[in-house]
Coordinates of C-alpha atoms and ligand atoms in Angstrom, one line a residue:
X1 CA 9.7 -69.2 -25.7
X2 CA 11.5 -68.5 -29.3
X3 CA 14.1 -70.6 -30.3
X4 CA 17.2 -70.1 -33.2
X5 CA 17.5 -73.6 -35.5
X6 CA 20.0 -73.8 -37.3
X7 CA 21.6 -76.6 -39.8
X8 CA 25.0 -76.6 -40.0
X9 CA 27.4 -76.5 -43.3
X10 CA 26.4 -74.1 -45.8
X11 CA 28.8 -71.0 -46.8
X12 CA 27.2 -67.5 -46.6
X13 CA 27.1 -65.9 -50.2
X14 CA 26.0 -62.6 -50.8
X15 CA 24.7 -59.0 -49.3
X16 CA 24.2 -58.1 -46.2
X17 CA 23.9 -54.6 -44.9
X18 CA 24.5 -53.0 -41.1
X19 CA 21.8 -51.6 -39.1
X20 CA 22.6 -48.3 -36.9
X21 CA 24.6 -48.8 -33.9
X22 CA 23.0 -49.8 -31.2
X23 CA 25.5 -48.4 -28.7
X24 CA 25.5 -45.1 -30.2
X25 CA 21.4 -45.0 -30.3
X26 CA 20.8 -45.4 -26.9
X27 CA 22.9 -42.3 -25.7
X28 CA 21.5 -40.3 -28.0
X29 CA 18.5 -41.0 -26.8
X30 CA 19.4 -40.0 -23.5
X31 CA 20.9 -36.9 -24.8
X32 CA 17.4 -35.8 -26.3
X33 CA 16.2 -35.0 -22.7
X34 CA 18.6 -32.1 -22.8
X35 CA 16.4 -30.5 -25.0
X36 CA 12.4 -29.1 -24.8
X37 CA 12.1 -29.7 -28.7
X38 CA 12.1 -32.7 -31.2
X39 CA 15.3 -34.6 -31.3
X40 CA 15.1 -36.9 -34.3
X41 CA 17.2 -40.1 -34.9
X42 CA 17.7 -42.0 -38.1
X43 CA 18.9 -45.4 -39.3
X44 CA 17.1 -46.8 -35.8
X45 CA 16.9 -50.6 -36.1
X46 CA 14.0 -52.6 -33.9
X47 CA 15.9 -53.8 -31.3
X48 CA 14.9 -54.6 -27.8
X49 CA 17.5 -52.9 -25.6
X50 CA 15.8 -49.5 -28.3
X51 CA 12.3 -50.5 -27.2
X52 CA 13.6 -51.0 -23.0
X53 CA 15.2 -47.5 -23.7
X54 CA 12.4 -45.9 -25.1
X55 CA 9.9 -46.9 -22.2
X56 CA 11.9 -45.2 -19.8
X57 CA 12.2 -42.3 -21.9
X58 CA 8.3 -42.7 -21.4
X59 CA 8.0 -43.4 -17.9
X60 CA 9.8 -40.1 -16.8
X61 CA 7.2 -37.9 -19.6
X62 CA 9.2 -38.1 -22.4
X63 CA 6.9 -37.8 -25.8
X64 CA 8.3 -40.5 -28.3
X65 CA 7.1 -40.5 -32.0
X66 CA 8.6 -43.8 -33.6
X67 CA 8.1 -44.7 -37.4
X68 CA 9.9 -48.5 -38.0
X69 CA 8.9 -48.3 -41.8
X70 CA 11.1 -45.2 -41.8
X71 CA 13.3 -46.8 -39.1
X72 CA 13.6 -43.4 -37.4
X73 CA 12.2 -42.2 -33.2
X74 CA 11.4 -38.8 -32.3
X75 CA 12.0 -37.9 -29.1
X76 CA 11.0 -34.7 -26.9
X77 CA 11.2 -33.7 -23.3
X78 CA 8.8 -31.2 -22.7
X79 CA 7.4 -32.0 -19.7
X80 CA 9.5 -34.6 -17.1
X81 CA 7.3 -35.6 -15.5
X82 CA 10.0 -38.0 -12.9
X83 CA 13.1 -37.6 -12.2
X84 CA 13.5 -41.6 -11.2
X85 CA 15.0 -44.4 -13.4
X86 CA 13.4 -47.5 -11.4
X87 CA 15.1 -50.8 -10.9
X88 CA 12.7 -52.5 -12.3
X89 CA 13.3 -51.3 -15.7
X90 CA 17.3 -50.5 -14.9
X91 CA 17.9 -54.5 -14.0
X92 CA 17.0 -55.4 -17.5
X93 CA 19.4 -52.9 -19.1
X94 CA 22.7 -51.6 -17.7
X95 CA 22.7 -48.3 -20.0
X96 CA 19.3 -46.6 -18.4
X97 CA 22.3 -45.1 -16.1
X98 CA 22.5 -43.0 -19.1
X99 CA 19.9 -41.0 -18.2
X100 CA 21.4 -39.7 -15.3
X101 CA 23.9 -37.1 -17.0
X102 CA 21.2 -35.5 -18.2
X103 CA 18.5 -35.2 -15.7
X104 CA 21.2 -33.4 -13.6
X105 CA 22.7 -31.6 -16.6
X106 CA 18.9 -29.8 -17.1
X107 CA 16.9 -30.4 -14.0
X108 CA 19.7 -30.5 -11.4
X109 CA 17.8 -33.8 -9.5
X110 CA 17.5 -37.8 -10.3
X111 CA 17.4 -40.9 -8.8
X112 CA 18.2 -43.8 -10.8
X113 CA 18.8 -47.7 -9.6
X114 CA 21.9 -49.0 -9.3
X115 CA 22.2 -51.5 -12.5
X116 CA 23.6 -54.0 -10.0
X117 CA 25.6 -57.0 -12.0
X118 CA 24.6 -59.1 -15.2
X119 CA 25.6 -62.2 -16.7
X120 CA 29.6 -60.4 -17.4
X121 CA 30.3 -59.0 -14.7
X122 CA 29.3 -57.0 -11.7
X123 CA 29.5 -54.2 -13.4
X124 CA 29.9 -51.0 -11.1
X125 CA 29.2 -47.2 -11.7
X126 CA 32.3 -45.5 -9.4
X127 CA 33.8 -43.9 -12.2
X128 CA 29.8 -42.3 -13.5
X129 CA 29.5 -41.3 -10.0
X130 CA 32.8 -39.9 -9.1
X131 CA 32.5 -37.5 -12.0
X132 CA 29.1 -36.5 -11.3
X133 CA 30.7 -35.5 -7.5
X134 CA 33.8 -33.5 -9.4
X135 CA 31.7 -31.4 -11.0
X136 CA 29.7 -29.9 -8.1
X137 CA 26.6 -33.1 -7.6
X138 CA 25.6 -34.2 -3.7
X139 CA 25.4 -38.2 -4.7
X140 CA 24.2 -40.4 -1.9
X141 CA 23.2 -43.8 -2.3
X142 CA 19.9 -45.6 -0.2
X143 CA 18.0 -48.4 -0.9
X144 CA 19.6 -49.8 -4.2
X145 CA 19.2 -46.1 -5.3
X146 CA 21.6 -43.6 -6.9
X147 CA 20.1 -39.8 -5.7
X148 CA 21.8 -37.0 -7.0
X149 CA 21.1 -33.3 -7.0
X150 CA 23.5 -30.0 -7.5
X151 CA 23.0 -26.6 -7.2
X152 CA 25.4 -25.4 -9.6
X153 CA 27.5 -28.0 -11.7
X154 CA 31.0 -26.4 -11.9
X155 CA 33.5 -27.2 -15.0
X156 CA 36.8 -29.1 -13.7
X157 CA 39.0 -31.7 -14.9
X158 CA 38.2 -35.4 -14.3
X159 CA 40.3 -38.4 -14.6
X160 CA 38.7 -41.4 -15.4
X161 CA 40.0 -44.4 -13.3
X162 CA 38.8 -46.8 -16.1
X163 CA 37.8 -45.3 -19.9
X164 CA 34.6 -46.7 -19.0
X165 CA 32.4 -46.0 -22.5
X166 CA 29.1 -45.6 -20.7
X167 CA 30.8 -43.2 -18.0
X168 CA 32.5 -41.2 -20.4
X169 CA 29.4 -40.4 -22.1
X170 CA 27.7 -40.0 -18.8
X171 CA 29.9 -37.0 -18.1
X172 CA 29.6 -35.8 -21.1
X173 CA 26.2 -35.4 -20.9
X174 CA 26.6 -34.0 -17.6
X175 CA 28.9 -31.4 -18.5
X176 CA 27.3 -29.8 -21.2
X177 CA 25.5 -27.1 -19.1
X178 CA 28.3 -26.7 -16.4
X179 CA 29.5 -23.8 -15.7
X180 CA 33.1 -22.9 -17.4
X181 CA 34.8 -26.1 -18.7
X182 CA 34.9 -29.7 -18.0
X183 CA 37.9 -31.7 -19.3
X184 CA 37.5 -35.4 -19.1
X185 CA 40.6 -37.6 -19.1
X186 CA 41.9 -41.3 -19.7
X187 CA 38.0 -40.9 -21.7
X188 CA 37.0 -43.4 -23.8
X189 CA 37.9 -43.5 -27.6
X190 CA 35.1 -45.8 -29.1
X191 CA 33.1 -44.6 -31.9
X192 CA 29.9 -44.7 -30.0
X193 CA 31.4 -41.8 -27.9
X194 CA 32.8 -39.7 -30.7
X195 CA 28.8 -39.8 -32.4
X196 CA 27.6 -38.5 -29.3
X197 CA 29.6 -35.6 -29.2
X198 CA 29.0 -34.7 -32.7
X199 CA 25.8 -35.0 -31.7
X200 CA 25.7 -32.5 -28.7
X201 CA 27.6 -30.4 -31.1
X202 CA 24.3 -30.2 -33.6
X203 CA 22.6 -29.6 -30.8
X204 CA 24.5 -26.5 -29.6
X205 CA 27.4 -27.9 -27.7
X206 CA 30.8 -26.9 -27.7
X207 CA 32.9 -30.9 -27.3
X208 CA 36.5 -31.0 -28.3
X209 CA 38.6 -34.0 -28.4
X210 CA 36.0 -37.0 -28.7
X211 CA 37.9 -39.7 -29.9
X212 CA 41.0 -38.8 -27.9
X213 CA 41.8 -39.6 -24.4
X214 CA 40.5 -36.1 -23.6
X215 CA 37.4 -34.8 -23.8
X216 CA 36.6 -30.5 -23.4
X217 CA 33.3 -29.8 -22.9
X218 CA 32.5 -25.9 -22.1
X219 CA 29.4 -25.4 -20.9
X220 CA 26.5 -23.7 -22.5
X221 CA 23.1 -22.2 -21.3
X222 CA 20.5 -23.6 -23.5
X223 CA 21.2 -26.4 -26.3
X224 CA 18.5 -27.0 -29.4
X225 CA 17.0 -30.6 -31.3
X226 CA 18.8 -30.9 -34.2
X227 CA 18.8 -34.1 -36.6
X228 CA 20.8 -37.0 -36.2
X229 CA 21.5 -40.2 -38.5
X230 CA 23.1 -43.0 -36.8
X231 CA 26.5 -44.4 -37.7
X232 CA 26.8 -48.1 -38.5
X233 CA 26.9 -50.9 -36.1
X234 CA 30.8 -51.9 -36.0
X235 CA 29.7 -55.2 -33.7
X236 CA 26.7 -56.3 -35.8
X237 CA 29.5 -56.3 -38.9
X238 CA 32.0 -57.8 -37.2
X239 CA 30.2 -60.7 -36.6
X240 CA 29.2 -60.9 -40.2
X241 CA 32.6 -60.8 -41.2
X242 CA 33.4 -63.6 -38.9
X243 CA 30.3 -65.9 -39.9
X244 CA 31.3 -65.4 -43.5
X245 CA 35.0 -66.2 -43.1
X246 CA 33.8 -69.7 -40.6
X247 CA 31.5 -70.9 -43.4
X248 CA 34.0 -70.2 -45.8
X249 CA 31.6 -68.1 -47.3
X250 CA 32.0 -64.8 -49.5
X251 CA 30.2 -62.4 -48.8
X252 CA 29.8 -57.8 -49.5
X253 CA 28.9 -56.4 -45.8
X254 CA 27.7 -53.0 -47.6
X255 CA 27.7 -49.9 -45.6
X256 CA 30.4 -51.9 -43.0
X257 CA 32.2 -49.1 -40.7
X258 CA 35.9 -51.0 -41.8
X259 CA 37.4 -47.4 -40.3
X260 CA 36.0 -48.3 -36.5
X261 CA 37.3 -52.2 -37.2
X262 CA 41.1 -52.2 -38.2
X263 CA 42.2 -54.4 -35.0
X264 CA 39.5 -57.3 -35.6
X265 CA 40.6 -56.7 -39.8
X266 CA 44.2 -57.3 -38.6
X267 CA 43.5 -60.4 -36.8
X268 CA 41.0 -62.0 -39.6
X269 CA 43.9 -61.3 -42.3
X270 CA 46.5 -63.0 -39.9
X271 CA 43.9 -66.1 -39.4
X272 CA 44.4 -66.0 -43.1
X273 CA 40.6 -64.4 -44.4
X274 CA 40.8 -62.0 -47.3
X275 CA 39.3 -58.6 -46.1
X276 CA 39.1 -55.7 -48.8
X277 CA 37.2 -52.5 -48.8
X278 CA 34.5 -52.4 -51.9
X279 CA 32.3 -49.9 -52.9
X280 CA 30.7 -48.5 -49.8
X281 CA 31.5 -51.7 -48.3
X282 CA 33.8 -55.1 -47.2
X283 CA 34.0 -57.9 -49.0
X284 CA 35.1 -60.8 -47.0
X285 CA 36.0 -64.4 -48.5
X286 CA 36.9 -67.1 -46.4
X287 CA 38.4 -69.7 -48.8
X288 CA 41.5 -70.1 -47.2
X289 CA 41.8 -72.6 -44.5
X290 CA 41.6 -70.4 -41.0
X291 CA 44.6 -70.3 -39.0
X292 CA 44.7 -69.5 -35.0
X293 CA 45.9 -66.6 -33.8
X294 CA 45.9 -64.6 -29.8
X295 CA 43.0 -62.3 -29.1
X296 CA 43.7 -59.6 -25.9
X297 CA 40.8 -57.5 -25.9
X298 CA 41.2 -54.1 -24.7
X299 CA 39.3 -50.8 -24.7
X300 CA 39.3 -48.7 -28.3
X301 CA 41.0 -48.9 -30.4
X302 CA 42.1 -52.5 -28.8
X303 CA 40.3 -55.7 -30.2
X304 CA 36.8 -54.8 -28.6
X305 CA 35.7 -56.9 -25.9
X306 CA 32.1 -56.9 -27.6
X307 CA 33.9 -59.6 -30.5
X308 CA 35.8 -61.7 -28.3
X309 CA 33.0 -64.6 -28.3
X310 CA 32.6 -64.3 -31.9
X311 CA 36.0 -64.7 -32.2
X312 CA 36.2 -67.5 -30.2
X313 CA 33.8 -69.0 -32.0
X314 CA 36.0 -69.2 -35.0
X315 CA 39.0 -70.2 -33.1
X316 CA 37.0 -73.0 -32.4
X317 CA 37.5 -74.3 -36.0
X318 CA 41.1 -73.0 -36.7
X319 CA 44.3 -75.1 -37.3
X320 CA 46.3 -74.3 -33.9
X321 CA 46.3 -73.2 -31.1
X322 CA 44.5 -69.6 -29.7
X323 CA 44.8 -67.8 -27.0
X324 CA 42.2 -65.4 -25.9
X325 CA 42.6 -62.9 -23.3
X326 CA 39.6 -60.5 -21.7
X327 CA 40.7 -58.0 -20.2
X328 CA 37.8 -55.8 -20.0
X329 CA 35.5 -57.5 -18.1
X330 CA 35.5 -60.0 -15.8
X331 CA 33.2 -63.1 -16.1
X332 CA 32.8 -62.6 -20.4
X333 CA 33.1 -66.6 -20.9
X334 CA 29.7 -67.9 -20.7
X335 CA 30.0 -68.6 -24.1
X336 CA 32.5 -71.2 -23.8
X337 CA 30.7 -74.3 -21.6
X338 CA 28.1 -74.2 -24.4
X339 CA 30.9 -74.3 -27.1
X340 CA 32.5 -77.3 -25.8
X341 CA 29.1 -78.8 -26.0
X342 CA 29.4 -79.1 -29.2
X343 CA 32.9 -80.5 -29.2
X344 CA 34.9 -77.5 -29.1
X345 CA 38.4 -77.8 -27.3
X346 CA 38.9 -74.8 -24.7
X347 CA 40.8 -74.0 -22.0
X348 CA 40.1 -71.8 -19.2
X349 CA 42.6 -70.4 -17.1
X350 CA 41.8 -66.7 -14.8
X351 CA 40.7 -64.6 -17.8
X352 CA 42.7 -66.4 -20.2
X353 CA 40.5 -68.8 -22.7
X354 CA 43.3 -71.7 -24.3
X355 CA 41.3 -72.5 -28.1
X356 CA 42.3 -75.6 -29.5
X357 CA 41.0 -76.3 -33.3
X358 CA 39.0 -79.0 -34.1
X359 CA 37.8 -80.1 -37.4
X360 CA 34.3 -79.9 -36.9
X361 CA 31.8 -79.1 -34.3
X362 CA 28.6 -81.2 -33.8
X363 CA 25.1 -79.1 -33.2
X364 CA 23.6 -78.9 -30.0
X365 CA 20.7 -78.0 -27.6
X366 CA 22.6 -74.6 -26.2
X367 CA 21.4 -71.7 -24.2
X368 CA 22.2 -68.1 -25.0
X369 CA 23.5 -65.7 -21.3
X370 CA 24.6 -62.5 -23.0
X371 CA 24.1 -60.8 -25.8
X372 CA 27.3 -61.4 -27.6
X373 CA 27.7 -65.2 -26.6
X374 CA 24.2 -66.0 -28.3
X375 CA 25.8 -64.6 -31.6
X376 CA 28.8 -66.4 -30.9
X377 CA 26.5 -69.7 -30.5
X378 CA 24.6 -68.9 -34.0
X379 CA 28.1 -68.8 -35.5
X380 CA 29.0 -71.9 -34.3
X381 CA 25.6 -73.6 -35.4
X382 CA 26.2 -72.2 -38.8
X383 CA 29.5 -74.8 -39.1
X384 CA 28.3 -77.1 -36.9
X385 CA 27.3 -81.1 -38.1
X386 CA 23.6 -81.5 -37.3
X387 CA 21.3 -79.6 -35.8
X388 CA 22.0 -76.5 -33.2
X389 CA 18.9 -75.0 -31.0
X390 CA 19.7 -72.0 -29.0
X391 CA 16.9 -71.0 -26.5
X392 CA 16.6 -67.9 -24.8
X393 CA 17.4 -65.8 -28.1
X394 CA 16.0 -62.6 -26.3
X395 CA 19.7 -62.3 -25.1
X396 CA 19.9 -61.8 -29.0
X397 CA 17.6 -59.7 -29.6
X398 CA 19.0 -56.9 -27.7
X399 CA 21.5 -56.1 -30.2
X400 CA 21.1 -57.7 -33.8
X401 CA 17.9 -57.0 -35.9
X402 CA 16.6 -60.1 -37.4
X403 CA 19.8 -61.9 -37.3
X404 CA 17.9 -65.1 -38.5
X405 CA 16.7 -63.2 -41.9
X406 CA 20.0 -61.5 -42.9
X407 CA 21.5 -64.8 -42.3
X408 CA 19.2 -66.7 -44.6
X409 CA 18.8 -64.3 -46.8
X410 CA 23.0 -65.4 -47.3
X411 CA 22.1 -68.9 -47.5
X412 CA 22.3 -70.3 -44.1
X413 CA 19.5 -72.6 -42.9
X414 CA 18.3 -71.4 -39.9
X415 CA 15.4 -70.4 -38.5
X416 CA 13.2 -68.8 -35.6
X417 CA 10.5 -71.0 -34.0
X418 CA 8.3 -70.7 -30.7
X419 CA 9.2 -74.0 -29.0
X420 CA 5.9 -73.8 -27.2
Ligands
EPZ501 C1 29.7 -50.3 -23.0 O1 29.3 -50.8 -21.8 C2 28.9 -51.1 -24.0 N1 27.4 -50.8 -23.8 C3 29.1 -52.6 -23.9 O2 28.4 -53.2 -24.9 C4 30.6 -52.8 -24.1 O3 30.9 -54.2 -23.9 C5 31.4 -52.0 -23.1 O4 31.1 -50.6 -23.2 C6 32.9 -52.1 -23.3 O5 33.3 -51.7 -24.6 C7 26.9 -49.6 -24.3 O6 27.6 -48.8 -24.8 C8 25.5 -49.4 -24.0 P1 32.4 -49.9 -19.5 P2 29.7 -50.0 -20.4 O7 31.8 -48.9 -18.5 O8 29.9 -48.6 -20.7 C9 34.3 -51.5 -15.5 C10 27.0 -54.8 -25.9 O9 27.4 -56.0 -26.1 N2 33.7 -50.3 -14.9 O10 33.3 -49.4 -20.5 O11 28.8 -50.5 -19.3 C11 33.2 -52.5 -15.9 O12 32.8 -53.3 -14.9 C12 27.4 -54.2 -24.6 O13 26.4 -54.0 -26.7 C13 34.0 -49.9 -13.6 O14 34.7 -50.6 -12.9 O15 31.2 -50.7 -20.2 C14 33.9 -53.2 -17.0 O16 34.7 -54.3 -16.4 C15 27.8 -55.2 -23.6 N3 33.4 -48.8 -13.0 C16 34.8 -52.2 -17.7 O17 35.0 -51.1 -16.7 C17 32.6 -48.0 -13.8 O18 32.1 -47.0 -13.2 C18 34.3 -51.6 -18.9 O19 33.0 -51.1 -18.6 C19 32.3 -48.4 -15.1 C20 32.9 -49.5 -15.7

C-alpha cells in the first residue's frame, strides 16, 4: 500500500503548471461514443478516475488509442459491443453514469448500475433520470440496475430540481439527437459543463446557453469526431494556490484558469494572500500572516464545494475564527477528525464546520476517505511540526497527477513510499 511522507515547514517557491481538468475529461469521453469516428483529447493527465473511465469505454467495445508521452486518448465507438455499465466498475467511480446520455442518445438502450453512495454523500441520480423520462426514455430500475430504452427521444423543456453538474451534462448528452429542441433549466454553470458543450458543438451540435442556467440543445441527425484540447484543472490550482499561501510560500501556477476561480481569489485576498494574474498565469505569495474568514460553498459560480477541505485546511492555521458551511453535499467532513489529529481546533455543528486557528499543527499518521480531503491532508503535512504519513493515497490519485513531484519540485519534502 503507497503512502505520502511528508516533513513539515518549508515554503513552496517556484513553477508549477495545471494538468487538464479532470472533470471536463471524463465527459468528453463519454461524449465520444456519440460518434463512429476518432474523437481525440488533448492535455489528458494520468489519472486513475481517466484510467477507471477508459476501461469502461473498453468493456462496452469502445477502441481507445492512448499516448501519455503526448498526454493525449483517442477514442472511437465503432462497434458497441454492450450497452451495460456494470456495478462493479460504476461503485468505484460515480461519473460512469455519464455514459448513459449517450448510449440512449445513439443506440436508444442501456443499463447502467446505480452508483449507490460514497464516502460524501449518498449521492442519488433523480434529477439524471427524471430528464432522461422528459424527453421520451421508459426508465425502470431492477436489481441495483438503471434500464432505459426510447423509441423516439422528443425535445422538451426540463427543470432541474438541483443544477446537478453530472446531470446536466447527462442531458446534454442525451439531447443531442432528440427530436426538435431540448431546453434544460436551473442547469449547471461550472466550467466543466460549458467545455462539453463546446465540445458537442465541434462535433456537429447545435448547444446554446452553457454557462447559463439554461441550456438549448436542438437536436441533430448525425454528429462527427472533431479535436478537443482540455481546459485547465480549476481544483488541481486551487489547491496549489492554497499550499503556497499555508507555507507562506511564493509561488507562479502557469497556465492557472484564474477566470473559473474568482470566488476562492476573493476569499484568499480577504485571508490576506496576494493573488495577481502573470503572464499566462497566478502568482501567489503568502507572506502575510493568514487571517480567517467564512466559507459557504455553493454550486458555480459559488465557492466550489470541491475546495472546501483545502480551505479548511488553511483555516486550520489562521488567526480567528472560520466558519465553513457545505452546502452541497451532505457528509463532505471526513477531512476534519484527521485534521484535529494533528492539533487542529474544529467544530462541527449539522453542515456547519466552526475553524479555530492554531499556531502550529503537529504531523500525524492520517488516512485519506475522498479525493479532496487527502489533498487537504497533504496541505496540512506541508505546515505541520514532524512528520505526516497519509495512507490510502489512491483517494489521491483519482484527481491530482503526481501531486508528490510538482510539490517537491517547489521545495516541499515529501515523498511517496510503498509501506509494504
Ligand atoms: C460533480 O459531481 C463533480 N464530479 C464533483 O467532483 C463535484 O464535487 C460536484 O460535481 C459538485 O460540484 C464530476 O464532475 C465527475 P452533483 P456530481 O450531481 O455531478 C445531489 C471531484 O472532487 N444530487 O452536482 O456527481 C448530490 O447528492 C468530484 O472531482 C441529487 O440529489 O455532483 C449532491 O449533494 C467529487 N440528485 C449535489 O446534488 C441528482 O440526481 C451535487 O451533486 C444529482 C445530484
Amino acid at each position: 500500500m503507497e503512502k505520502i511522507v511528508i516533513e513539515g515547514g518549508n515554503r513552496l517557491i517556484g513553477e508549477v503548471s495545471v494538468s487538464g481538468a479532470k472533470n471536463a475529461i471524463l465527459p468528453l469521453m463519454a461524449a465520444s461514443i456519440l460518434v463512429d469516428g476518432w474523437n481525440v483529447i488533448r492535455n489528458v493527465p494520468s489519472l486513475r478516475d481517466i484510467k477507471t473511465f477508459r476501461d469502461l469505454l473498453l468493456h462496452i467495445g469502445c477502441e481507445v488509442d492512448e499516448d501519455p508521452e503526448e498526454k493525449t486518448i483517442r477514442i472511437r465507438a465503432h462497434e458497441i459491443t454492450s450497452f451495460e455499465a456494470p456495478y462493479e466498475m460504476v461503485k468505484t467511480m460515480r461519473a460512469s453514469i455519464l455514459v448513459l446520455g449517450p448510449l440512449v442518445s445513439r443506440f436508444r438502450r442501456a443499463r447502467v448500475s446505480l452508483p449507490g453512495g460514497c464516502a460524501i454523500g449518498t449521492r442519488p441520480v433523480d434529477v439524471h433520470l427524471m430528464g432522461l423520462k422528459k424527453i421520451g426514455c421508459d426508465v425502470t430500475l431492477e436489481h441495483g440496475y438503471i434500464n432505459v430504452k426510447a423509441d423516439r427521444l422528443i425535445g422538451t423543456r426540463i427543470y432541474l430540481d438541483i443544477p446537478s453538474v453530472t446531470g446536466t451534462e447527462n442531458l446534454m448528452l442525451a439531447g443531442v439527437h432528440a427530436e426538435g429542441v431540448t431546453v434544460i433549466e436551473n442547469a449547471a454553470m461550472e466550467p466543466e459543463v460549458v467545455f462539453l458543450a463546446e465540445s458537442l458543438n465541434r462535433m456537429g451540435a447545435q448547444i446554446r446557453g452553457a454557462g447559463t442556467d439554461t441550456i438549448t440543445i436542438e437536436g441533430v441527425r448525425e454528429l462527427h469526431p472533431a479535436e478537443h484540447t482540455v481546459i485547465p484543472d480549476r481544483i488541481e490550482a486551487g489547491t496549489f494556490m492554497i499550499a503556497t499561501a499555508m507555507t507562506r510560500g511564493n509561488v507562479l501556477i502557469k497556465n492557472c484558469p484564474l477566470e473559473y476561480l474568482d470566488s476562492l481569489n476573493l476569499k484568499l485576498k480577504e485571508a490576506g494572500v496576494d493573488v495577481r494574474a502573470e503572464n499566462s498565469g497566478v502568482r501567489v505569495i503568502g507572506d502575510y500572516p493568514l487571517r480567517s474568514v467564512d466559507i459557504k460553498t455553493l454550486p458555480y459560480p459559488g465557492f466550489p464545494t470541491d475546495m472546501q477541505a483545502q480551505m479548511m485546511a488553511m483555516m486550520t492555521i489562521s488567526s480567528g475564527l472560520s466558519v465553513i458551511t457545505e452546502t452541497v453535499f451532505e457528509n463532505r467532513f471526513m477531512h476534519v477528525g484527521e485534521l484535529k489529529r494533528m492539533g487542529a481546533d474544529i467544530i462541527i455543528n449539522g453542515n456547519c464546520a466552526i475553524v479555530k486557528g492554531v499556531e502550529r499543527l503537529s504531523g500525524a499518521p492520517l488516512m485519506a476517505t475522498d479525493l479532496r480531503a487527502s489533498a487537504s491532508l497533504v496541505l496540512a503535512g506541508l505546515v505541520a511540526d514532524g512528520v505526516t504519513e497519509v495512507s490510502r493515497i489512491y483517494h489521491l490519485d483519482r484527481g491530482y497527477e503526481n501531486i508528490e513531484k510538482k510539490l517537491s519540485g517547489l521545495g516541499a519534502r515529501i515523498k511517496r513510499i510503498n509501506s509494504e
